[in-house]
């Protein structure tokens, strides 16, 4: 047992022995904000109250109520879920240690910070401190009525509260409050990039890593949030048009009735949800209100031009086959094949499908289909066109656009992740690996090279391919957290060059490290032409 004093009181954690790390210190289930229950549901997090005596920090706190996008079922949780975990290799180091705060993904509707997935051993052996956390999800975290009762963005404001807690307390664990890196994957990466432009988080961190997601990805921004909130109330039986009545209705519902409901507002959303699930509640551009601190308001493009925190260094990129499991979340294989071959709107970029009708987008949909299918029929033996389309639509195109904008003022390192070993499990988990003739490096596969996921074989011989890939990946990430440069010396055998709109330099993080320029040049240039074409088409129509 080991005790640490933080601002709110005494914590008792554990001294842990690991074959991979040796000894480290674990503190789990630390409350970083007051329970968001009762009148605090949907509100920004409030400070945690100090406690007397010693608080046990040996077990994770409850996960937040959620819908599991893999099992497609509600999972048990508690609205009292705002807890974080701290893992440190040394409580009294000679020099304060760099700190890495992990923000989990899960499409804004599932996930937690627990060590069955996000264990610390791979990272903290590089002499950094790892912090993981829970934040409110789905309706409870991201419902928005655009008023003081439900202003929106509660879930990402939870993250801000956790970051403030770390800033104020991490020195007690041997950490450096002036050298904090935030990093996250998928929805967590969207949050990371939003923290880079929010006035609420300025000065709370020094560096950022965004894996397979940015604030520009369409699924990371809620579409017509107020309208969606009213539609949800109506679907649940509340037909009132009065905001206060709707707020009271939402406040009184058990969480099980609120979570996991699809409220599609456009034809594209209806197509995507007809057989599967897409997130309905995520980050909103908040309405400025007199008694509410705003996390984000205004336009995404303007924010990237004017609000990026000065001096924040960034790693950003995506996985080679990020789209491979995405279509499996949305449609089963038979429906995927049918829709890809027969629906004129299937290959339409979702951002355009939220603005315009299917008829208006026929021409663009047809050109996109030709680009991805090359005139071939989509079948069980030929699903790559669908995976490649979803990879670009959900992730790659908008991630690259973000990197270009961010690099105008700040240092950016861009990557494509293509490591493959027995740790690439997600295509198998979704039952789609047999439909591809190549090794699939799907969405989420990068996580297994940063964290010792419990359901993957934990015996990793030092002579194995996996061991070397894990060591190299975690070295890149922790080097960056320590120095701002992922390759500060020649130990990894490659100098990772910075990215900007002119050089477009990137690193392919595969079974070997290789440098390149202009990632996915042909495909990304084609997407740019499609957006240019749509701009001209609808500008002409409106005039």
Short mmCIF file of C-alpha atoms in Angstrom, two decimals:
data_model
loop_
_atom_site.label_atom_id
_atom_site.label_comp_id
_atom_site.label_asym_id
_atom_site.label_seq_id
_atom_site.Cartn_x
_atom_site.Cartn_y
_atom_site.Cartn_z
CA UNK A 1 0.00 0.00 0.00
CA UNK A 2 1.16 3.52 -0.72
CA UNK A 3 -0.39 6.87 0.16
CA UNK A 4 -0.33 10.20 -1.68
CA UNK A 5 -1.77 13.54 -0.59
CA UNK A 6 -3.71 15.50 -3.19
CA UNK A 7 -5.60 18.77 -2.75
CA UNK A 8 -8.82 17.00 -1.76
CA UNK A 9 -7.33 14.56 0.76
CA UNK A 10 -5.28 11.37 1.17
CA UNK A 11 -5.31 8.57 -1.42
CA UNK A 12 -4.18 5.01 -0.86
CA UNK A 13 -3.02 3.17 -3.95
CA UNK A 14 -0.92 0.11 -4.65
CA UNK A 15 2.66 -0.79 -5.45
CA UNK A 16 2.50 -3.17 -8.42
CA UNK A 17 5.12 -5.55 -9.79
CA UNK A 18 5.13 -6.32 -13.52
CA UNK A 19 7.43 -8.50 -15.63
CA UNK A 20 7.54 -5.79 -18.27
CA UNK A 21 8.04 -2.72 -16.06
CA UNK A 22 9.30 -3.96 -12.73
CA UNK A 23 7.69 -1.85 -10.00
CA UNK A 24 5.18 0.94 -10.53
CA UNK A 25 2.45 2.68 -8.53
CA UNK A 26 -1.25 2.50 -9.31
CA UNK A 27 -4.03 4.83 -8.13
CA UNK A 28 -7.47 3.98 -9.54
CA UNK A 29 -10.93 5.44 -9.18
CA UNK A 30 -9.90 8.94 -8.12
CA UNK A 31 -12.90 11.33 -8.19
CA UNK A 32 -12.02 14.43 -10.21
CA UNK A 33 -15.47 16.09 -10.14
CA UNK A 34 -18.70 15.88 -8.20
CA UNK A 35 -21.16 13.16 -9.30
CA UNK A 36 -23.22 14.66 -12.18
CA UNK A 37 -26.54 13.41 -10.83
CA UNK A 38 -29.90 14.96 -9.99
CA UNK A 39 -29.91 18.66 -10.88
CA UNK A 40 -26.32 18.32 -12.22
CA UNK A 41 -27.38 15.96 -15.03
CA UNK A 42 -26.47 17.59 -18.39
CA UNK A 43 -24.59 20.39 -16.57
CA UNK A 44 -20.87 21.17 -16.63
CA UNK A 45 -18.93 19.21 -13.96
CA UNK A 46 -18.65 20.74 -10.50
CA UNK A 47 -15.60 20.51 -8.19
CA UNK A 48 -15.20 17.36 -6.15
CA UNK A 49 -15.66 17.83 -2.41
CA UNK A 50 -12.66 17.13 -0.14
CA UNK A 51 -12.82 13.95 1.93
CA UNK A 52 -11.68 13.12 5.42
CA UNK A 53 -9.53 10.13 6.25
CA UNK A 54 -7.95 8.00 3.52
CA UNK A 55 -9.74 7.31 0.22
CA UNK A 56 -9.01 3.88 -1.27
CA UNK A 57 -7.70 4.14 -4.84
CA UNK A 58 -7.33 0.45 -5.64
CA UNK A 59 -10.35 -0.13 -7.88
CA UNK A 60 -11.70 1.65 -10.93
CA UNK A 61 -14.74 3.86 -10.52
CA UNK A 62 -17.96 2.93 -12.32
CA UNK A 63 -18.06 3.43 -16.06
CA UNK A 64 -20.51 5.95 -17.48
CA UNK A 65 -23.87 4.68 -18.81
CA UNK A 66 -23.40 3.62 -22.42
CA UNK A 67 -24.38 1.74 -25.54
CA UNK A 68 -21.82 -0.84 -26.65
CA UNK A 69 -21.31 -0.37 -30.39
CA UNK A 70 -19.86 -3.88 -30.77
CA UNK A 71 -22.44 -5.92 -28.85
CA UNK A 72 -25.18 -3.38 -29.74
CA UNK A 73 -26.55 -3.48 -26.23
CA UNK A 74 -26.79 -1.16 -23.24
CA UNK A 75 -24.04 -1.74 -20.68
CA UNK A 76 -24.34 -1.28 -16.96
CA UNK A 77 -22.95 1.95 -15.67
CA UNK A 78 -23.52 4.70 -13.15
CA UNK A 79 -24.07 8.40 -13.64
CA UNK A 80 -21.61 8.81 -10.76
CA UNK A 81 -18.72 8.04 -13.10
CA UNK A 82 -16.28 10.96 -13.15
CA UNK A 83 -13.14 9.15 -12.04
CA UNK A 84 -9.57 8.97 -13.30
CA UNK A 85 -6.59 6.65 -12.83
CA UNK A 86 -2.92 7.56 -12.34
CA UNK A 87 0.00 5.20 -13.00
CA UNK A 88 3.53 6.33 -12.22
CA UNK A 89 6.89 4.54 -12.36
CA UNK A 90 8.32 6.69 -9.56
CA UNK A 91 6.65 8.78 -6.87
CA UNK A 92 9.86 10.65 -6.03
CA UNK A 93 11.93 10.97 -9.23
CA UNK A 94 15.07 13.07 -9.39
CA UNK A 95 13.35 15.16 -12.04
CA UNK A 96 9.55 15.53 -12.46
CA UNK A 97 8.24 13.10 -15.08
CA UNK A 98 6.34 13.96 -18.29
CA UNK A 99 2.60 13.26 -18.05
CA UNK A 100 0.37 11.67 -20.70
CA UNK A 101 -3.43 11.97 -20.35
CA UNK A 102 -5.34 9.40 -22.43
CA UNK A 103 -8.85 10.22 -23.72
CA UNK A 104 -10.60 7.05 -24.84
CA UNK A 105 -12.61 6.68 -28.03
CA UNK A 106 -15.84 4.79 -28.58
CA UNK A 107 -17.81 7.01 -30.93
CA UNK A 108 -18.92 9.27 -28.02
CA UNK A 109 -21.26 6.50 -26.87
CA UNK A 110 -19.08 3.81 -25.26
CA UNK A 111 -15.78 3.15 -23.50
CA UNK A 112 -13.97 3.90 -20.25
CA UNK A 113 -10.46 4.44 -18.92
CA UNK A 114 -10.07 1.06 -17.21
CA UNK A 115 -6.90 -1.01 -17.40
CA UNK A 116 -8.49 -4.08 -19.03
CA UNK A 117 -7.89 -2.13 -22.25
CA UNK A 118 -5.78 0.88 -21.27
CA UNK A 119 -3.23 -0.65 -18.96
CA UNK A 120 -0.07 1.37 -18.25
CA UNK A 121 2.82 -1.08 -18.66
CA UNK A 122 3.82 -0.37 -22.28
CA UNK A 123 4.08 3.40 -21.79
CA UNK A 124 5.31 3.97 -18.24
CA UNK A 125 8.40 1.84 -18.76
CA UNK A 126 9.61 4.88 -20.76
CA UNK A 127 9.53 6.99 -17.57
CA UNK A 128 6.30 8.86 -18.15
CA UNK A 129 3.16 9.04 -16.01
CA UNK A 130 -0.08 7.79 -17.57
CA UNK A 131 -3.50 9.17 -16.64
CA UNK A 132 -6.73 7.63 -17.97
CA UNK A 133 -10.27 8.84 -17.32
CA UNK A 134 -14.01 8.42 -17.76
CA UNK A 135 -16.25 11.15 -19.17
CA UNK A 136 -20.00 11.31 -19.77
CA UNK A 137 -21.15 9.76 -23.03
CA UNK A 138 -24.03 9.84 -25.49
CA UNK A 139 -27.16 11.74 -24.42
CA UNK A 140 -25.91 12.29 -20.85
CA UNK A 141 -22.69 13.83 -22.14
CA UNK A 142 -23.71 15.58 -25.33
CA UNK A 143 -27.44 16.36 -25.43
CA UNK A 144 -27.98 20.04 -26.26
CA UNK A 145 -31.04 22.31 -26.03
CA UNK A 146 -28.94 25.45 -26.58
CA UNK A 147 -30.07 26.91 -23.25
CA UNK A 148 -28.76 27.13 -19.68
CA UNK A 149 -30.49 23.90 -18.66
CA UNK A 150 -28.78 21.77 -21.33
CA UNK A 151 -26.11 23.90 -23.03
CA UNK A 152 -24.23 20.93 -24.53
CA UNK A 153 -20.68 19.55 -24.43
CA UNK A 154 -20.93 18.29 -20.84
CA UNK A 155 -18.84 15.22 -21.69
CA UNK A 156 -15.90 17.16 -23.06
CA UNK A 157 -16.16 19.65 -20.18
CA UNK A 158 -15.66 16.59 -17.94
CA UNK A 159 -12.32 16.11 -19.69
CA UNK A 160 -11.42 19.74 -18.95
CA UNK A 161 -12.16 19.15 -15.27
CA UNK A 162 -9.92 16.07 -15.31
CA UNK A 163 -7.12 18.02 -17.01
CA UNK A 164 -7.38 20.75 -14.36
CA UNK A 165 -7.25 18.11 -11.63
CA UNK A 166 -4.10 16.64 -13.17
CA UNK A 167 -2.50 20.06 -13.55
CA UNK A 168 -3.16 20.81 -9.86
CA UNK A 169 -2.25 17.42 -8.39
CA UNK A 170 0.15 15.49 -10.62
CA UNK A 171 3.26 16.75 -8.82
CA UNK A 172 2.17 14.58 -5.86
CA UNK A 173 2.69 11.54 -8.11
CA UNK A 174 6.12 12.66 -9.36
CA UNK A 175 4.75 14.39 -12.46
CA UNK A 176 5.62 17.66 -14.17
CA UNK A 177 2.50 19.89 -14.39
CA UNK A 178 4.26 21.95 -17.07
CA UNK A 179 4.89 18.99 -19.37
CA UNK A 180 1.52 17.39 -20.08
CA UNK A 181 0.60 15.67 -23.35
CA UNK A 182 -3.01 14.81 -24.11
CA UNK A 183 -3.61 11.94 -26.51
CA UNK A 184 -6.60 9.99 -27.76
CA UNK A 185 -7.99 7.81 -30.51
CA UNK A 186 -11.12 8.13 -32.68
CA UNK A 187 -13.68 10.13 -30.64
CA UNK A 188 -10.90 10.71 -28.12
CA UNK A 189 -8.79 12.23 -30.90
CA UNK A 190 -11.64 14.53 -31.91
CA UNK A 191 -11.69 15.74 -28.31
CA UNK A 192 -7.91 16.17 -28.26
CA UNK A 193 -8.01 18.49 -31.28
CA UNK A 194 -10.93 20.46 -29.86
CA UNK A 195 -8.93 21.02 -26.68
CA UNK A 196 -6.32 22.62 -28.96
CA UNK A 197 -8.76 25.43 -29.88
CA UNK A 198 -10.98 25.76 -26.79
CA UNK A 199 -10.45 28.76 -24.50
CA UNK A 200 -11.26 26.48 -21.52
CA UNK A 201 -8.11 24.38 -21.99
CA UNK A 202 -5.50 26.97 -22.85
CA UNK A 203 -2.41 26.37 -20.72
CA UNK A 204 -3.54 22.97 -19.41
CA UNK A 205 -1.26 20.93 -21.73
CA UNK A 206 1.81 21.32 -23.89
CA UNK A 207 1.47 18.69 -26.62
CA UNK A 208 -1.22 16.61 -28.30
CA UNK A 209 -1.56 13.34 -30.21
CA UNK A 210 -4.67 12.65 -32.31
CA UNK A 211 -5.10 9.09 -33.63
CA UNK A 212 -7.75 8.55 -36.34
CA UNK A 213 -9.92 11.57 -35.59
CA UNK A 214 -9.98 15.37 -35.56
CA UNK A 215 -12.44 18.17 -34.94
CA UNK A 216 -13.06 18.33 -38.71
CA UNK A 217 -14.41 14.78 -38.99
CA UNK A 218 -18.16 15.05 -39.57
CA UNK A 219 -19.13 12.40 -37.00
CA UNK A 220 -17.34 14.37 -34.29
CA UNK A 221 -19.71 17.33 -34.64
CA UNK A 222 -23.40 17.08 -33.84
CA UNK A 223 -25.70 18.06 -36.66
CA UNK A 224 -28.68 20.31 -35.74
CA UNK A 225 -28.45 19.52 -32.00
CA UNK A 226 -31.49 21.45 -30.80
CA UNK A 227 -33.71 19.85 -33.42
CA UNK A 228 -32.34 16.43 -32.48
CA UNK A 229 -33.06 17.04 -28.79
CA UNK A 230 -36.69 17.91 -29.57
CA UNK A 231 -36.97 14.86 -31.82
CA UNK A 232 -35.62 12.62 -29.05
CA UNK A 233 -38.13 14.01 -26.56
CA UNK A 234 -40.95 13.38 -29.00
CA UNK A 235 -39.77 9.83 -29.70
CA UNK A 236 -39.78 9.15 -25.95
CA UNK A 237 -43.32 10.48 -25.57
CA UNK A 238 -42.88 14.15 -24.67
CA UNK A 239 -44.69 16.26 -27.27
CA UNK A 240 -44.25 19.61 -25.50
CA UNK A 241 -42.60 22.49 -27.32
CA UNK A 242 -41.68 24.17 -24.03
CA UNK A 243 -37.92 23.98 -23.27
CA UNK A 244 -38.39 23.83 -19.49
CA UNK A 245 -40.89 20.98 -19.75
CA UNK A 246 -38.55 19.07 -22.08
CA UNK A 247 -35.63 19.63 -19.70
CA UNK A 248 -37.63 18.34 -16.74
CA UNK A 249 -38.76 15.37 -18.84
CA UNK A 250 -35.16 14.46 -19.73
CA UNK A 251 -34.01 14.98 -16.15
CA UNK A 252 -36.62 12.57 -14.81
CA UNK A 253 -35.94 9.71 -17.25
CA UNK A 254 -33.83 6.75 -16.12
CA UNK A 255 -30.66 6.68 -18.19
CA UNK A 256 -31.65 3.34 -19.72
CA UNK A 257 -34.46 5.08 -21.62
CA UNK A 258 -32.20 7.81 -23.01
CA UNK A 259 -29.20 5.88 -24.32
CA UNK A 260 -28.76 4.05 -27.63
CA UNK A 261 -31.59 5.73 -29.57
CA UNK A 262 -31.16 6.71 -33.23
CA UNK A 263 -32.63 10.08 -34.30
CA UNK A 264 -31.64 10.49 -37.99
CA UNK A 265 -32.44 13.92 -39.45
CA UNK A 266 -31.19 13.63 -43.05
CA UNK A 267 -31.44 11.05 -45.85
CA UNK A 268 -27.75 10.21 -45.41
CA UNK A 269 -28.20 9.58 -41.69
CA UNK A 270 -31.26 7.43 -42.43
CA UNK A 271 -29.21 5.39 -44.90
CA UNK A 272 -26.41 4.94 -42.36
CA UNK A 273 -28.74 3.94 -39.54
CA UNK A 274 -31.10 1.71 -41.54
CA UNK A 275 -29.17 -1.42 -40.60
CA UNK A 276 -26.65 -0.21 -38.05
CA UNK A 277 -25.61 2.51 -35.62
CA UNK A 278 -23.95 5.90 -35.92
CA UNK A 279 -23.39 8.39 -33.16
CA UNK A 280 -26.21 10.89 -32.77
CA UNK A 281 -24.84 13.01 -29.94
CA UNK A 282 -21.38 14.59 -29.96
CA UNK A 283 -19.64 17.97 -29.86
CA UNK A 284 -21.74 21.06 -30.57
CA UNK A 285 -20.97 24.65 -31.38
CA UNK A 286 -22.44 26.15 -28.23
CA UNK A 287 -24.76 29.09 -28.08
CA UNK A 288 -23.16 31.78 -25.94
CA UNK A 289 -25.21 32.03 -22.74
CA UNK A 290 -24.85 34.53 -19.85
CA UNK A 291 -24.26 32.01 -17.03
CA UNK A 292 -22.50 29.19 -18.88
CA UNK A 293 -18.79 28.84 -19.61
CA UNK A 294 -18.44 27.97 -23.29
CA UNK A 295 -16.14 25.16 -24.39
CA UNK A 296 -16.50 25.81 -28.12
CA UNK A 297 -18.58 28.16 -30.23
CA UNK A 298 -18.49 29.37 -33.80
CA UNK A 299 -17.17 27.78 -36.97
CA UNK A 300 -14.60 24.98 -37.10
CA UNK A 301 -12.66 26.58 -39.98
CA UNK A 302 -12.48 29.93 -38.19
CA UNK A 303 -11.32 28.21 -35.01
CA UNK A 304 -8.44 26.55 -36.86
CA UNK A 305 -7.43 29.87 -38.35
CA UNK A 306 -7.70 31.98 -35.23
CA UNK A 307 -7.97 29.94 -32.02
CA UNK A 308 -5.25 27.27 -32.14
CA UNK A 309 -3.27 27.41 -28.91
CA UNK A 310 0.10 28.94 -29.66
CA UNK A 311 3.03 26.56 -29.38
CA UNK A 312 1.07 23.30 -28.98
CA UNK A 313 2.90 20.57 -30.88
CA UNK A 314 0.91 17.80 -32.54
CA UNK A 315 1.16 14.23 -33.85
CA UNK A 316 -1.81 13.32 -36.06
CA UNK A 317 -2.62 10.53 -38.48
CA UNK A 318 -4.72 7.49 -39.28
CA UNK A 319 -4.58 3.72 -39.71
CA UNK A 320 -4.05 2.23 -43.15
CA UNK A 321 -7.49 0.53 -43.19
CA UNK A 322 -9.44 2.75 -40.79
CA UNK A 323 -12.62 2.17 -42.81
CA UNK A 324 -12.53 -1.64 -42.67
CA UNK A 325 -14.59 -2.12 -39.52
CA UNK A 326 -16.64 1.05 -39.96
CA UNK A 327 -18.94 -0.39 -42.58
CA UNK A 328 -19.35 -3.48 -40.40
CA UNK A 329 -20.74 -1.21 -37.66
CA UNK A 330 -23.27 0.27 -40.04
CA UNK A 331 -24.46 -2.55 -42.31
CA UNK A 332 -24.17 -6.31 -42.47
CA UNK A 333 -22.21 -7.68 -45.42
CA UNK A 334 -25.21 -8.50 -47.62
CA UNK A 335 -26.70 -5.03 -47.21
CA UNK A 336 -23.31 -3.43 -47.76
CA UNK A 337 -22.96 -5.22 -51.10
CA UNK A 338 -26.52 -4.40 -52.18
CA UNK A 339 -26.32 -0.74 -51.26
CA UNK A 340 -22.86 -0.22 -52.77
CA UNK A 341 -23.98 -1.69 -56.09
CA UNK A 342 -27.48 -0.20 -56.29
CA UNK A 343 -27.80 2.98 -54.22
CA UNK A 344 -26.89 6.24 -55.93
CA UNK A 345 -26.18 7.85 -52.58
CA UNK A 346 -23.96 5.18 -51.09
CA UNK A 347 -20.61 6.76 -52.05
CA UNK A 348 -21.72 10.37 -51.47
CA UNK A 349 -19.54 12.14 -48.88
CA UNK A 350 -21.58 12.28 -45.67
CA UNK A 351 -20.80 15.97 -45.13
CA UNK A 352 -22.56 16.75 -48.43
CA UNK A 353 -25.38 14.32 -47.65
CA UNK A 354 -26.17 16.36 -44.55
CA UNK A 355 -26.67 19.49 -46.65
CA UNK A 356 -28.22 18.42 -49.94
CA UNK A 357 -30.76 15.95 -51.30
CA UNK A 358 -29.93 12.60 -52.87
CA UNK A 359 -31.13 13.84 -56.28
CA UNK A 360 -28.87 16.89 -56.12
CA UNK A 361 -25.89 14.66 -55.39
CA UNK A 362 -26.47 12.00 -58.08
CA UNK A 363 -23.59 13.14 -60.25
CA UNK A 364 -21.11 13.31 -57.38
CA UNK A 365 -22.26 9.95 -56.06
CA UNK A 366 -21.78 8.41 -59.50
CA UNK A 367 -18.24 9.79 -59.85
CA UNK A 368 -17.30 8.64 -56.35
CA UNK A 369 -18.60 5.15 -57.13
CA UNK A 370 -16.52 4.97 -60.31
CA UNK A 371 -13.45 6.08 -58.39
CA UNK A 372 -13.76 3.39 -55.72
CA UNK A 373 -15.15 0.43 -57.68
CA UNK A 374 -13.20 1.02 -60.92
CA UNK A 375 -16.23 -0.42 -62.71
CA UNK A 376 -16.18 -3.70 -60.76
CA UNK A 377 -19.09 -5.20 -58.84
CA UNK A 378 -18.80 -5.06 -55.05
CA UNK A 379 -18.97 -8.60 -53.63
CA UNK A 380 -17.78 -10.69 -50.70
CA UNK A 381 -14.58 -11.16 -52.68
CA UNK A 382 -14.29 -7.45 -53.42
CA UNK A 383 -15.09 -5.34 -50.35
CA UNK A 384 -12.01 -3.12 -50.53
CA UNK A 385 -13.86 -0.35 -52.43
CA UNK A 386 -16.32 -0.02 -49.55
CA UNK A 387 -13.62 -0.09 -46.87
CA UNK A 388 -11.54 2.47 -48.76
CA UNK A 389 -14.54 4.78 -49.21
CA UNK A 390 -15.45 4.62 -45.52
CA UNK A 391 -11.81 5.18 -44.60
CA UNK A 392 -11.76 8.43 -46.56
CA UNK A 393 -15.29 9.57 -45.64
CA UNK A 394 -15.06 8.91 -41.90
CA UNK A 395 -11.38 9.63 -41.32
CA UNK A 396 -8.64 10.26 -43.84
CA UNK A 397 -9.78 13.18 -46.00
CA UNK A 398 -10.79 15.42 -43.12
CA UNK A 399 -7.79 14.41 -40.98
CA UNK A 400 -5.46 15.56 -43.75
CA UNK A 401 -7.40 18.81 -44.18
CA UNK A 402 -7.07 19.41 -40.44
CA UNK A 403 -3.31 18.73 -40.50
CA UNK A 404 -2.83 21.28 -43.28
CA UNK A 405 -4.68 23.94 -41.32
CA UNK A 406 -3.05 23.19 -37.98
CA UNK A 407 0.45 23.22 -39.49
CA UNK A 408 0.06 26.83 -40.65
CA UNK A 409 0.94 28.02 -37.14
CA UNK A 410 2.06 24.97 -35.15
CA UNK A 411 4.48 22.06 -35.52
CA UNK A 412 2.83 18.89 -36.87
CA UNK A 413 4.06 15.33 -37.33
CA UNK A 414 1.84 13.25 -39.64
CA UNK A 415 1.72 9.44 -39.83
CA UNK A 416 0.02 6.45 -41.41
CA UNK A 417 -0.09 3.43 -39.09
CA UNK A 418 0.39 0.08 -40.88
CA UNK A 419 1.89 -2.28 -38.28
CA UNK A 420 0.66 -5.84 -38.56
CA UNK A 421 1.11 -8.77 -36.17
CA UNK A 422 -1.07 -11.02 -34.03
CA UNK A 423 -2.04 -7.88 -32.08
CA UNK A 424 -4.20 -6.66 -35.00
CA UNK A 425 -7.43 -8.16 -33.68
CA UNK A 426 -10.27 -5.81 -34.56
CA UNK A 427 -11.00 -7.05 -38.11
CA UNK A 428 -11.26 -10.56 -36.63
CA UNK A 429 -13.43 -9.28 -33.77
CA UNK A 430 -15.89 -7.87 -36.30
CA UNK A 431 -15.72 -11.01 -38.45
CA UNK A 432 -14.52 -9.27 -41.61
CA UNK A 433 -10.87 -10.29 -42.01
CA UNK A 434 -11.80 -13.14 -44.37
CA UNK A 435 -13.30 -10.68 -46.86
CA UNK A 436 -9.93 -9.11 -47.66
CA UNK A 437 -6.94 -10.46 -49.55
CA UNK A 438 -4.50 -8.35 -47.52
CA UNK A 439 -3.59 -8.04 -43.87
CA UNK A 440 -6.07 -5.51 -42.46
CA UNK A 441 -4.79 -2.69 -40.24
CA UNK A 442 -8.18 -1.53 -39.07
CA UNK A 443 -9.54 1.22 -36.90
CA UNK A 444 -8.47 0.65 -33.26
CA UNK A 445 -5.53 -1.63 -34.15
CA UNK A 446 -3.01 1.05 -33.11
CA UNK A 447 -4.31 0.84 -29.52
CA UNK A 448 -2.86 -2.66 -29.10
CA UNK A 449 0.66 -1.27 -29.65
CA UNK A 450 0.24 1.36 -26.92
CA UNK A 451 -1.66 -0.63 -24.27
CA UNK A 452 -1.56 -4.27 -23.09
CA UNK A 453 -5.21 -5.09 -23.90
CA UNK A 454 -6.24 -7.91 -21.57
CA UNK A 455 -7.83 -10.19 -24.17
CA UNK A 456 -4.68 -10.23 -26.31
CA UNK A 457 -1.90 -12.63 -25.37
CA UNK A 458 0.21 -10.84 -22.77
CA UNK A 459 3.30 -13.03 -23.10
CA UNK A 460 5.44 -11.01 -25.46
CA UNK A 461 8.97 -12.44 -25.80
CA UNK A 462 11.63 -9.77 -26.25
CA UNK A 463 12.72 -11.50 -29.45
CA UNK A 464 9.22 -11.34 -31.01
CA UNK A 465 8.06 -9.02 -33.79
CA UNK A 466 5.30 -7.69 -31.52
CA UNK A 467 7.75 -6.68 -28.79
CA UNK A 468 9.82 -4.63 -31.21
CA UNK A 469 6.75 -2.98 -32.76
CA UNK A 470 5.35 -2.08 -29.34
CA UNK A 471 8.67 -0.71 -28.16
CA UNK A 472 9.07 1.43 -31.28
CA UNK A 473 5.51 2.78 -31.22
CA UNK A 474 5.63 3.66 -27.52
CA UNK A 475 9.10 5.19 -27.99
CA UNK A 476 7.78 7.53 -30.68
CA UNK A 477 4.86 8.63 -28.50
CA UNK A 478 6.83 9.06 -25.28
CA UNK A 479 9.79 10.75 -27.00
CA UNK A 480 7.30 13.30 -28.28
CA UNK A 481 5.78 13.71 -24.82
CA UNK A 482 9.22 14.30 -23.33
CA UNK A 483 10.79 16.57 -25.96
CA UNK A 484 8.31 17.53 -28.66
CA UNK A 485 10.28 15.42 -31.14
CA UNK A 486 9.31 11.74 -31.67
CA UNK A 487 12.77 10.93 -33.06
CA UNK A 488 15.19 13.14 -31.08
CA UNK A 489 18.13 10.82 -31.81
CA UNK A 490 19.10 7.97 -34.15
CA UNK A 491 17.98 5.10 -31.91
CA UNK A 492 14.87 4.31 -33.97
CA UNK A 493 16.80 4.54 -37.24
CA UNK A 494 14.61 7.20 -38.84
CA UNK A 495 14.19 10.97 -38.61
CA UNK A 496 10.49 11.88 -38.64
CA UNK A 497 10.14 15.11 -40.60
CA UNK A 498 7.47 17.69 -39.84
CA UNK A 499 4.38 18.07 -42.03
CA UNK A 500 2.95 21.16 -43.69
CA UNK A 501 0.77 21.93 -46.72
CA UNK A 502 3.83 22.29 -48.98
CA UNK A 503 6.10 19.42 -47.95
CA UNK A 504 3.33 16.97 -46.90
CA UNK A 505 6.01 14.84 -45.23
CA UNK A 506 4.80 11.87 -43.19
CA UNK A 507 6.02 8.70 -41.51
CA UNK A 508 4.65 5.27 -42.31
CA UNK A 509 4.67 3.48 -38.96
CA UNK A 510 4.69 -0.09 -40.23
CA UNK A 511 6.76 -3.14 -39.44
CA UNK A 512 9.52 -0.79 -40.57
CA UNK A 513 9.61 3.00 -40.34
CA UNK A 514 9.57 4.64 -43.78
CA UNK A 515 9.28 8.28 -44.76
CA UNK A 516 7.01 9.55 -47.50
CA UNK A 517 5.35 12.64 -48.95
CA UNK A 518 1.77 13.45 -49.95
CA UNK A 519 -0.10 10.57 -48.28
CA UNK A 520 -2.76 8.98 -50.53
CA UNK A 521 -2.18 11.70 -53.10
CA UNK A 522 -4.49 10.46 -55.89
CA UNK A 523 -7.41 9.64 -53.60
CA UNK A 524 -7.17 12.85 -51.58
CA UNK A 525 -6.88 15.04 -54.68
CA UNK A 526 -10.00 13.35 -56.04
CA UNK A 527 -11.93 14.20 -52.84
CA UNK A 528 -10.78 17.81 -53.10
CA UNK A 529 -12.11 17.95 -56.68
CA UNK A 530 -15.46 16.52 -55.57
CA UNK A 531 -15.83 19.19 -52.90
CA UNK A 532 -14.80 21.89 -55.36
CA UNK A 533 -17.38 20.54 -57.80
CA UNK A 534 -20.11 20.57 -55.18
CA UNK A 535 -19.23 24.15 -54.21
CA UNK A 536 -19.54 25.28 -57.83
CA UNK A 537 -22.72 23.26 -58.40
CA UNK A 538 -24.62 24.64 -55.42
CA UNK A 539 -23.23 28.16 -55.76
CA UNK A 540 -24.60 28.19 -59.33
CA UNK A 541 -27.99 26.85 -58.18
CA UNK A 542 -28.34 29.38 -55.39
CA UNK A 543 -27.50 32.29 -57.71
#
